[in-house]
């Protein structure tokens, strides 16, 4: 019997015979991260753009229009600051969407108690009810601006029916996401063209990046922060992230192609509305109109009928794009709070979404003779009473070491999150003082 000699591969230190070295494994892993193609990166776009579309609604346009009309370019810096805060809170929500086993509200229930999760879910639902009024009014007014002589209430009904039809499809979230990405792109083009057509003083607009507080502007500043630093939209981003099954390995690319541009886009468009209003209203000494159609009418002599039509199209896009995720998010939060599932496709979510749409159109019809701008401002202001609770919950959950692991908040993320929390708290206190003081 002859001896057989077995040839063994050379040993790699620390790994044993025939195993792949740690350095090789690291190289393979790193290369898999860096080889994600441009088109695969674009496929990550979605949840933050949905949040941005929800954020950029009639409330933003109302406050931005008044800021430009009353103070020119001076308050553009407020948009920059609130956009930065919104990016960081949305980023926390994205990481929570990656790390939470089921949903953010479910994790809140498990970590902080069931009643806390219920409060959070119903809080967002109440915010969506308030937003539904502005969205319903704004969508109707927007189409009435595009088609002069038609009834805004009639268009409100048409838009409500259109959104209700979208809710009937299966896989609502993905349909909403794709629709809103297209609308946001269209809005961006409209407002960029409108800004240049208004022939603004770009040097003065640049000076508006320097923080200055004009006399009597604090209430408007608080309103600008409240409409641009949309806590409810940031909160819902975790659900969009979870719906897209995002992973920790994709986080860096998500930040670059979705979180940052998705939140910067509405901030940029809000700043451009201030620029248009400053050029059209403030520079000419014209008072801010009581209705959005007034701005389009004043805008026409400066930019021509095409310029006014483009601005009106952007305005309609803002109202309608906010209307869609508002009812979807509200229904989803209600369903999750009641333990019926964290999906927009559940029966409870669909019923909640339908109630939000019905509420918006009902209030719009009841107060159809009221100034739409004033109605939107009142509805928008009421949302800030819930915002501090949602902001605190996002920050607390993003610091949960057991849940977040390596994606837990860093100290500088907590610092900016706390600045945001203090901002919305101040906004809420100011609103309560205003309500009590009459």
CSV table of C-alpha atoms in Angstrom, one decimal:
chain,number,residue,atom,x,y,z
A,1,UNK,CA,0.0,0.0,0.0
A,2,UNK,CA,1.6,3.2,-1.2
A,3,UNK,CA,1.6,6.4,0.8
A,4,UNK,CA,-0.5,9.2,-0.7
A,5,UNK,CA,0.7,12.7,-0.2
A,6,UNK,CA,-1.9,15.4,-0.1
A,7,UNK,CA,-1.0,18.8,-1.3
A,8,UNK,CA,-2.4,21.5,0.9
A,9,UNK,CA,-2.7,25.2,-0.1
A,10,UNK,CA,-0.4,27.5,1.7
A,11,UNK,CA,-1.7,28.8,5.0
A,12,UNK,CA,-2.9,32.3,5.3
A,13,UNK,CA,-2.0,33.8,8.7
A,14,UNK,CA,-4.9,34.0,11.0
A,15,UNK,CA,-7.4,32.3,8.6
A,16,UNK,CA,-6.3,28.7,8.3
A,17,UNK,CA,-5.6,26.6,5.2
A,18,UNK,CA,-7.6,27.3,2.1
A,19,UNK,CA,-9.6,30.2,3.6
A,20,UNK,CA,-9.9,33.6,2.0
A,21,UNK,CA,-7.9,36.3,3.9
A,22,UNK,CA,-9.5,39.1,5.8
A,23,UNK,CA,-8.0,41.6,3.4
A,24,UNK,CA,-9.5,39.8,0.4
A,25,UNK,CA,-12.9,39.7,2.0
A,26,UNK,CA,-12.7,43.4,2.7
A,27,UNK,CA,-11.7,44.1,-0.9
A,28,UNK,CA,-14.6,42.2,-2.2
A,29,UNK,CA,-17.1,43.9,0.1
A,30,UNK,CA,-15.7,47.4,-0.6
A,31,UNK,CA,-15.8,46.8,-4.3
A,32,UNK,CA,-19.5,45.7,-4.1
A,33,UNK,CA,-20.2,49.1,-2.5
A,34,UNK,CA,-18.2,51.2,-5.0
A,35,UNK,CA,-19.5,49.4,-8.1
A,36,UNK,CA,-23.1,50.4,-7.7
A,37,UNK,CA,-23.9,51.9,-11.0
A,38,UNK,CA,-25.3,55.4,-11.6
A,39,UNK,CA,-28.7,53.9,-12.6
A,40,UNK,CA,-28.8,51.7,-9.5
A,41,UNK,CA,-28.1,54.8,-7.4
A,42,UNK,CA,-31.0,56.6,-9.1
A,43,UNK,CA,-33.2,53.7,-8.2
A,44,UNK,CA,-32.7,54.7,-4.5
A,45,UNK,CA,-34.6,57.9,-5.1
A,46,UNK,CA,-38.0,58.0,-3.4
A,47,UNK,CA,-38.9,58.4,0.3
A,48,UNK,CA,-37.3,61.8,0.9
A,49,UNK,CA,-38.8,63.2,-2.3
A,50,UNK,CA,-42.2,62.0,-1.0
A,51,UNK,CA,-41.5,63.9,2.2
A,52,UNK,CA,-40.4,66.9,0.3
A,53,UNK,CA,-43.5,66.9,-1.9
A,54,UNK,CA,-45.7,66.6,1.2
A,55,UNK,CA,-43.7,69.4,2.9
A,56,UNK,CA,-44.0,71.8,-0.1
A,57,UNK,CA,-47.7,72.6,-0.1
A,58,UNK,CA,-50.0,75.6,0.0
A,59,UNK,CA,-48.7,76.5,3.6
A,60,UNK,CA,-45.2,76.9,2.2
A,61,UNK,CA,-46.4,79.0,-0.7
A,62,UNK,CA,-48.6,81.2,1.6
A,63,UNK,CA,-45.8,82.1,4.0
A,64,UNK,CA,-43.2,82.5,1.3
A,65,UNK,CA,-45.4,84.8,-0.7
A,66,UNK,CA,-46.1,87.0,2.3
A,67,UNK,CA,-42.4,87.0,3.3
A,68,UNK,CA,-41.4,88.2,-0.1
A,69,UNK,CA,-44.2,90.7,-0.4
A,70,UNK,CA,-43.6,92.3,3.1
A,71,UNK,CA,-39.8,92.0,3.5
A,72,UNK,CA,-38.4,91.4,0.1
A,73,UNK,CA,-35.4,89.0,0.0
A,74,UNK,CA,-34.5,89.5,3.6
A,75,UNK,CA,-35.9,86.2,5.0
A,76,UNK,CA,-34.4,83.8,2.5
A,77,UNK,CA,-31.9,82.7,5.2
A,78,UNK,CA,-34.8,81.3,7.2
A,79,UNK,CA,-35.5,78.8,4.5
A,80,UNK,CA,-31.8,77.8,4.4
A,81,UNK,CA,-31.7,77.1,8.2
A,82,UNK,CA,-35.0,75.2,8.3
A,83,UNK,CA,-34.0,73.1,5.3
A,84,UNK,CA,-30.7,72.1,7.0
A,85,UNK,CA,-32.6,71.1,10.2
A,86,UNK,CA,-35.1,69.2,8.0
A,87,UNK,CA,-32.3,67.2,6.4
A,88,UNK,CA,-30.9,66.0,9.7
A,89,UNK,CA,-34.3,65.0,11.1
A,90,UNK,CA,-35.2,63.2,7.9
A,91,UNK,CA,-31.8,61.4,8.0
A,92,UNK,CA,-32.6,60.1,11.5
A,93,UNK,CA,-36.0,58.8,10.2
A,94,UNK,CA,-34.2,57.1,7.2
A,95,UNK,CA,-31.9,55.3,9.6
A,96,UNK,CA,-34.8,54.3,11.8
A,97,UNK,CA,-36.6,52.9,8.7
A,98,UNK,CA,-33.5,50.8,8.0
A,99,UNK,CA,-33.1,49.5,11.5
A,100,UNK,CA,-36.7,49.1,12.9
A,101,UNK,CA,-37.9,45.5,12.6
A,102,UNK,CA,-41.5,46.4,11.5
A,103,UNK,CA,-42.2,50.1,11.7
A,104,UNK,CA,-41.3,53.2,13.7
A,105,UNK,CA,-44.6,53.3,15.6
A,106,UNK,CA,-44.3,49.6,16.5
A,107,UNK,CA,-40.8,50.2,17.7
A,108,UNK,CA,-42.0,53.1,19.8
A,109,UNK,CA,-44.7,50.9,21.3
A,110,UNK,CA,-42.2,48.3,22.2
A,111,UNK,CA,-39.6,50.7,23.6
A,112,UNK,CA,-41.5,53.5,25.2
A,113,UNK,CA,-45.0,52.0,25.7
A,114,UNK,CA,-48.1,51.3,23.6
A,115,UNK,CA,-49.8,54.5,24.5
A,116,UNK,CA,-46.8,56.6,23.2
A,117,UNK,CA,-47.1,54.9,19.8
A,118,UNK,CA,-50.8,55.5,19.7
A,119,UNK,CA,-50.3,59.2,20.5
A,120,UNK,CA,-47.7,59.5,17.7
A,121,UNK,CA,-49.9,57.8,15.1
A,122,UNK,CA,-53.0,59.8,16.0
A,123,UNK,CA,-50.8,63.0,16.2
A,124,UNK,CA,-49.7,62.6,12.5
A,125,UNK,CA,-53.3,61.7,11.6
A,126,UNK,CA,-54.5,65.0,13.1
A,127,UNK,CA,-51.8,66.9,11.3
A,128,UNK,CA,-53.0,65.4,8.0
A,129,UNK,CA,-56.5,66.5,8.7
A,130,UNK,CA,-55.3,70.1,9.1
A,131,UNK,CA,-53.2,69.8,6.0
A,132,UNK,CA,-56.1,68.4,4.0
A,133,UNK,CA,-57.9,71.7,4.1
A,134,UNK,CA,-55.0,73.7,2.7
A,135,UNK,CA,-54.3,71.0,0.0
A,136,UNK,CA,-58.0,70.9,-1.0
A,137,UNK,CA,-58.2,74.7,-1.2
A,138,UNK,CA,-54.9,75.0,-2.9
A,139,UNK,CA,-55.4,72.4,-5.6
A,140,UNK,CA,-58.7,74.0,-6.6
A,141,UNK,CA,-57.3,77.5,-6.6
A,142,UNK,CA,-54.3,76.3,-8.6
A,143,UNK,CA,-56.4,74.9,-11.5
A,144,UNK,CA,-58.7,77.9,-11.4
A,145,UNK,CA,-55.6,80.1,-12.0
A,146,UNK,CA,-54.7,77.9,-14.9
A,147,UNK,CA,-58.2,78.0,-16.4
A,148,UNK,CA,-59.6,81.5,-15.6
A,149,UNK,CA,-63.3,81.8,-15.0
A,150,UNK,CA,-63.7,78.3,-13.6
A,151,UNK,CA,-64.8,77.5,-10.0
A,152,UNK,CA,-62.0,76.6,-7.5
A,153,UNK,CA,-64.5,74.5,-5.5
A,154,UNK,CA,-65.3,72.5,-8.7
A,155,UNK,CA,-61.6,71.8,-9.2
A,156,UNK,CA,-61.2,70.8,-5.6
A,157,UNK,CA,-63.9,68.1,-6.1
A,158,UNK,CA,-62.1,66.9,-9.3
A,159,UNK,CA,-58.7,66.7,-7.5
A,160,UNK,CA,-60.2,64.9,-4.6
A,161,UNK,CA,-61.8,62.3,-6.8
A,162,UNK,CA,-58.5,61.9,-8.7
A,163,UNK,CA,-56.6,61.2,-5.5
A,164,UNK,CA,-59.3,58.8,-4.3
A,165,UNK,CA,-58.9,56.9,-7.6
A,166,UNK,CA,-55.1,56.6,-6.9
A,167,UNK,CA,-55.9,55.1,-3.5
A,168,UNK,CA,-57.8,52.2,-5.1
A,169,UNK,CA,-54.6,50.8,-6.7
A,170,UNK,CA,-52.6,48.0,-5.0
A,171,UNK,CA,-49.1,48.9,-4.0
A,172,UNK,CA,-50.1,52.5,-3.3
A,173,UNK,CA,-46.8,53.7,-2.0
A,174,UNK,CA,-44.8,52.9,-5.1
A,175,UNK,CA,-47.4,54.5,-7.3
A,176,UNK,CA,-47.4,57.7,-5.1
A,177,UNK,CA,-43.6,57.8,-5.1
A,178,UNK,CA,-43.2,57.6,-8.8
A,179,UNK,CA,-46.0,60.2,-9.4
A,180,UNK,CA,-44.5,62.7,-6.9
A,181,UNK,CA,-40.9,62.4,-8.3
A,182,UNK,CA,-42.3,63.5,-11.7
A,183,UNK,CA,-44.4,66.3,-10.2
A,184,UNK,CA,-41.5,67.6,-8.0
A,185,UNK,CA,-39.3,67.8,-11.1
A,186,UNK,CA,-42.0,69.7,-13.0
A,187,UNK,CA,-42.5,72.1,-10.1
A,188,UNK,CA,-38.8,72.8,-9.9
A,189,UNK,CA,-38.7,73.7,-13.6
A,190,UNK,CA,-41.8,76.0,-13.2
A,191,UNK,CA,-40.4,77.9,-10.2
A,192,UNK,CA,-36.9,78.3,-11.6
A,193,UNK,CA,-38.4,79.7,-14.8
A,194,UNK,CA,-40.8,81.9,-12.8
A,195,UNK,CA,-37.9,83.3,-10.7
A,196,UNK,CA,-35.9,84.3,-13.8
A,197,UNK,CA,-38.9,85.7,-15.6
A,198,UNK,CA,-39.6,88.0,-12.6
A,199,UNK,CA,-36.3,89.7,-13.2
A,200,UNK,CA,-35.3,89.8,-9.5
A,201,UNK,CA,-32.3,91.6,-8.0
A,202,UNK,CA,-30.0,88.6,-7.5
A,203,UNK,CA,-27.5,90.6,-5.5
A,204,UNK,CA,-30.2,91.5,-3.0
A,205,UNK,CA,-31.3,87.9,-3.0
A,206,UNK,CA,-27.8,86.8,-2.2
A,207,UNK,CA,-27.7,89.3,0.7
A,208,UNK,CA,-30.9,87.6,2.0
A,209,UNK,CA,-28.7,84.6,3.0
A,210,UNK,CA,-27.3,86.7,5.8
A,211,UNK,CA,-29.5,86.3,9.0
A,212,UNK,CA,-31.4,89.6,9.6
A,213,UNK,CA,-34.6,90.0,11.6
A,214,UNK,CA,-36.7,92.9,10.4
A,215,UNK,CA,-39.0,94.7,12.8
A,216,UNK,CA,-42.3,92.8,13.2
A,217,UNK,CA,-41.1,89.8,11.3
A,218,UNK,CA,-40.9,87.2,14.1
A,219,UNK,CA,-44.3,85.7,13.6
A,220,UNK,CA,-43.7,85.3,9.9
A,221,UNK,CA,-40.3,83.7,10.6
A,222,UNK,CA,-41.9,81.2,12.9
A,223,UNK,CA,-44.5,80.4,10.2
A,224,UNK,CA,-41.7,79.9,7.6
A,225,UNK,CA,-39.9,77.5,10.0
A,226,UNK,CA,-43.1,75.7,10.7
A,227,UNK,CA,-44.0,75.1,7.1
A,228,UNK,CA,-40.5,74.2,5.9
A,229,UNK,CA,-39.3,72.1,8.9
A,230,UNK,CA,-42.1,69.6,8.5
A,231,UNK,CA,-41.7,67.0,11.3
A,232,UNK,CA,-44.6,64.9,10.2
A,233,UNK,CA,-43.1,64.5,6.7
A,234,UNK,CA,-39.7,63.5,8.3
A,235,UNK,CA,-41.5,61.0,10.6
A,236,UNK,CA,-43.2,59.3,7.6
A,237,UNK,CA,-39.9,59.0,5.7
A,238,UNK,CA,-39.1,55.9,7.9
A,239,UNK,CA,-42.2,54.2,6.5
A,240,UNK,CA,-41.2,54.9,2.9
A,241,UNK,CA,-37.7,53.6,3.6
A,242,UNK,CA,-39.1,50.5,5.2
A,243,UNK,CA,-41.5,50.0,2.2
A,244,UNK,CA,-38.5,50.1,-0.1
A,245,UNK,CA,-36.7,47.5,2.0
A,246,UNK,CA,-33.6,49.7,2.2
A,247,UNK,CA,-30.5,48.3,3.9
A,248,UNK,CA,-27.6,49.6,6.0
A,249,UNK,CA,-25.2,49.0,3.0
A,250,UNK,CA,-27.3,51.4,0.9
A,251,UNK,CA,-27.5,54.2,3.5
A,252,UNK,CA,-24.6,56.3,2.2
A,253,UNK,CA,-26.0,56.3,-1.4
A,254,UNK,CA,-29.5,57.0,-0.1
A,255,UNK,CA,-28.2,60.1,1.7
A,256,UNK,CA,-26.5,61.3,-1.5
A,257,UNK,CA,-29.2,60.7,-4.1
A,258,UNK,CA,-32.4,60.8,-2.0
A,259,UNK,CA,-32.3,62.4,1.5
A,260,UNK,CA,-30.3,65.5,0.7
A,261,UNK,CA,-31.7,66.4,-2.7
A,262,UNK,CA,-35.2,65.3,-1.7
A,263,UNK,CA,-35.3,67.9,1.1
A,264,UNK,CA,-33.2,70.6,-0.6
A,265,UNK,CA,-35.7,70.6,-3.6
A,266,UNK,CA,-38.7,72.0,-1.7
A,267,UNK,CA,-36.4,74.4,0.3
A,268,UNK,CA,-35.1,75.7,-3.0
A,269,UNK,CA,-38.5,76.1,-4.5
A,270,UNK,CA,-39.8,77.9,-1.4
A,271,UNK,CA,-36.8,80.3,-1.6
A,272,UNK,CA,-37.7,80.9,-5.3
A,273,UNK,CA,-41.3,81.8,-4.4
A,274,UNK,CA,-39.9,84.4,-2.0
A,275,UNK,CA,-37.7,85.7,-4.8
A,276,UNK,CA,-40.7,86.0,-7.2
A,277,UNK,CA,-42.9,87.7,-4.5
A,278,UNK,CA,-40.1,90.1,-3.7
A,279,UNK,CA,-39.6,91.0,-7.3
A,280,UNK,CA,-43.3,91.2,-8.2
A,281,UNK,CA,-44.9,92.6,-5.0
A,282,UNK,CA,-42.3,94.1,-2.7
A,283,UNK,CA,-40.2,95.8,-5.4
A,284,UNK,CA,-43.4,97.4,-7.0
A,285,UNK,CA,-44.9,98.4,-3.6
A,286,UNK,CA,-48.0,96.2,-4.2
A,287,UNK,CA,-49.8,94.6,-1.2
A,288,UNK,CA,-49.8,90.9,-0.9
A,289,UNK,CA,-53.0,89.6,-2.5
A,290,UNK,CA,-55.6,87.9,-0.4
A,291,UNK,CA,-55.8,85.0,-2.8
A,292,UNK,CA,-53.1,83.1,-4.8
A,293,UNK,CA,-54.7,84.1,-8.1
A,294,UNK,CA,-53.8,87.7,-7.2
A,295,UNK,CA,-50.1,86.9,-7.4
A,296,UNK,CA,-50.5,85.3,-10.8
A,297,UNK,CA,-52.4,88.3,-12.0
A,298,UNK,CA,-49.8,90.8,-10.8
A,299,UNK,CA,-47.1,88.5,-12.1
A,300,UNK,CA,-48.5,88.7,-15.7
A,301,UNK,CA,-47.5,92.3,-16.6
A,302,UNK,CA,-43.9,91.5,-15.6
A,303,UNK,CA,-43.4,88.0,-17.0
A,304,UNK,CA,-46.2,87.9,-19.6
A,305,UNK,CA,-49.1,85.4,-19.8
A,306,UNK,CA,-46.8,82.5,-20.3
A,307,UNK,CA,-44.8,83.3,-17.2
A,308,UNK,CA,-48.0,83.7,-15.1
A,309,UNK,CA,-49.3,80.4,-16.5
A,310,UNK,CA,-46.0,78.6,-15.6
A,311,UNK,CA,-46.2,80.0,-12.0
A,312,UNK,CA,-49.8,78.9,-11.7
A,313,UNK,CA,-48.8,75.4,-13.0
A,314,UNK,CA,-46.1,75.2,-10.3
A,315,UNK,CA,-48.6,76.3,-7.6
A,316,UNK,CA,-51.1,73.6,-8.7
A,317,UNK,CA,-48.3,71.0,-8.6
A,318,UNK,CA,-47.4,72.0,-5.1
A,319,UNK,CA,-50.9,71.7,-3.8
A,320,UNK,CA,-51.8,68.4,-5.6
A,321,UNK,CA,-48.4,66.8,-4.8
A,322,UNK,CA,-48.9,67.5,-1.2
A,323,UNK,CA,-52.5,66.3,-1.3
A,324,UNK,CA,-51.5,62.7,-2.3
A,325,UNK,CA,-48.9,61.8,0.4
A,326,UNK,CA,-50.9,63.7,3.0
A,327,UNK,CA,-53.8,61.3,2.9
A,328,UNK,CA,-51.7,58.2,2.3
A,329,UNK,CA,-49.4,59.0,5.3
A,330,UNK,CA,-52.3,59.9,7.5
A,331,UNK,CA,-54.1,56.6,6.8
A,332,UNK,CA,-50.9,54.6,7.3
A,333,UNK,CA,-50.2,56.2,10.6
A,334,UNK,CA,-53.7,55.6,11.8
A,335,UNK,CA,-53.6,51.9,10.8
A,336,UNK,CA,-50.2,51.4,12.5
A,337,UNK,CA,-51.4,53.2,15.7
A,338,UNK,CA,-54.4,50.9,15.9
A,339,UNK,CA,-52.3,47.8,15.4
A,340,UNK,CA,-53.8,47.1,11.9
A,341,UNK,CA,-50.5,47.1,10.1
A,342,UNK,CA,-48.0,49.8,8.9
A,343,UNK,CA,-49.0,49.7,5.3
A,344,UNK,CA,-51.1,52.1,3.1
A,345,UNK,CA,-52.8,49.0,1.6
A,346,UNK,CA,-54.6,47.9,4.8
A,347,UNK,CA,-58.3,48.4,5.0
A,348,UNK,CA,-57.9,50.7,8.0
A,349,UNK,CA,-55.4,52.8,6.1
A,350,UNK,CA,-57.6,53.2,3.1
A,351,UNK,CA,-60.6,54.2,5.2
A,352,UNK,CA,-58.4,56.7,7.1
A,353,UNK,CA,-57.1,58.2,3.8
A,354,UNK,CA,-60.7,58.5,2.5
A,355,UNK,CA,-61.8,60.3,5.7
A,356,UNK,CA,-58.9,62.8,5.3
A,357,UNK,CA,-60.0,63.5,1.7
A,358,UNK,CA,-63.6,63.9,2.8
A,359,UNK,CA,-62.6,66.2,5.7
A,360,UNK,CA,-60.6,68.5,3.4
A,361,UNK,CA,-63.3,68.9,0.8
A,362,UNK,CA,-66.1,69.3,3.4
A,363,UNK,CA,-64.3,72.2,5.2
A,364,UNK,CA,-63.5,73.7,1.9
A,365,UNK,CA,-67.1,73.8,0.9
A,366,UNK,CA,-68.3,75.1,4.2
A,367,UNK,CA,-65.9,78.0,4.2
A,368,UNK,CA,-65.9,78.5,0.5
A,369,UNK,CA,-66.6,82.3,1.0
A,370,UNK,CA,-63.6,82.7,3.3
A,371,UNK,CA,-60.2,83.9,2.0
A,372,UNK,CA,-58.4,80.8,1.0
A,373,UNK,CA,-55.1,82.2,2.2
A,374,UNK,CA,-56.5,82.8,5.7
A,375,UNK,CA,-58.1,79.4,5.8
A,376,UNK,CA,-54.8,77.7,4.9
A,377,UNK,CA,-52.8,79.7,7.4
A,378,UNK,CA,-55.2,78.8,10.3
A,379,UNK,CA,-55.1,75.1,9.4
A,380,UNK,CA,-51.3,75.1,9.0
A,381,UNK,CA,-50.8,76.8,12.4
A,382,UNK,CA,-52.7,74.1,14.2
A,383,UNK,CA,-50.2,71.4,13.1
A,384,UNK,CA,-47.3,72.8,15.2
A,385,UNK,CA,-49.0,71.7,18.4
A,386,UNK,CA,-48.1,68.1,17.6
A,387,UNK,CA,-44.8,68.6,15.9
A,388,UNK,CA,-42.6,68.8,19.1
A,389,UNK,CA,-43.9,65.3,20.2
A,390,UNK,CA,-42.9,63.8,16.9
A,391,UNK,CA,-39.5,65.5,16.8
A,392,UNK,CA,-38.7,64.3,20.4
A,393,UNK,CA,-39.7,60.7,19.5
A,394,UNK,CA,-37.5,60.6,16.4
A,395,UNK,CA,-34.5,61.9,18.4
A,396,UNK,CA,-35.1,59.5,21.3
A,397,UNK,CA,-35.5,56.5,19.0
A,398,UNK,CA,-32.5,57.4,16.9
A,399,UNK,CA,-30.4,57.3,20.1
A,400,UNK,CA,-31.6,53.8,21.2
A,401,UNK,CA,-28.4,51.8,21.2
A,402,UNK,CA,-30.0,48.4,21.1
A,403,UNK,CA,-32.2,49.3,18.2
A,404,UNK,CA,-29.8,51.5,16.1
A,405,UNK,CA,-26.5,49.8,16.7
A,406,UNK,CA,-23.8,51.4,14.6
A,407,UNK,CA,-26.4,53.7,13.0
A,408,UNK,CA,-27.1,55.4,16.3
A,409,UNK,CA,-27.0,59.3,16.4
A,410,UNK,CA,-23.6,61.0,16.7
A,411,UNK,CA,-23.2,64.0,19.0
A,412,UNK,CA,-23.4,66.5,16.2
A,413,UNK,CA,-26.6,64.9,14.8
A,414,UNK,CA,-28.1,65.2,18.3
A,415,UNK,CA,-27.1,68.8,18.5
A,416,UNK,CA,-28.8,69.7,15.3
A,417,UNK,CA,-31.8,67.6,16.2
A,418,UNK,CA,-32.2,69.4,19.5
A,419,UNK,CA,-31.9,72.8,17.8
A,420,UNK,CA,-34.8,71.6,15.6
A,421,UNK,CA,-36.8,70.5,18.6
A,422,UNK,CA,-36.3,73.8,20.4
A,423,UNK,CA,-37.5,75.6,17.2
A,424,UNK,CA,-40.8,73.7,17.0
A,425,UNK,CA,-41.3,74.0,20.7
A,426,UNK,CA,-40.9,77.8,20.4
A,427,UNK,CA,-43.3,77.8,17.5
A,428,UNK,CA,-45.9,75.9,19.6
A,429,UNK,CA,-45.5,78.2,22.6
A,430,UNK,CA,-45.9,81.2,20.3
A,431,UNK,CA,-49.1,79.7,18.8
A,432,UNK,CA,-50.6,79.0,22.2
A,433,UNK,CA,-49.8,82.6,23.4
A,434,UNK,CA,-51.5,83.9,20.3
A,435,UNK,CA,-54.6,81.8,20.7
A,436,UNK,CA,-54.9,82.6,24.4
A,437,UNK,CA,-54.2,86.3,23.8
A,438,UNK,CA,-56.9,86.3,21.2
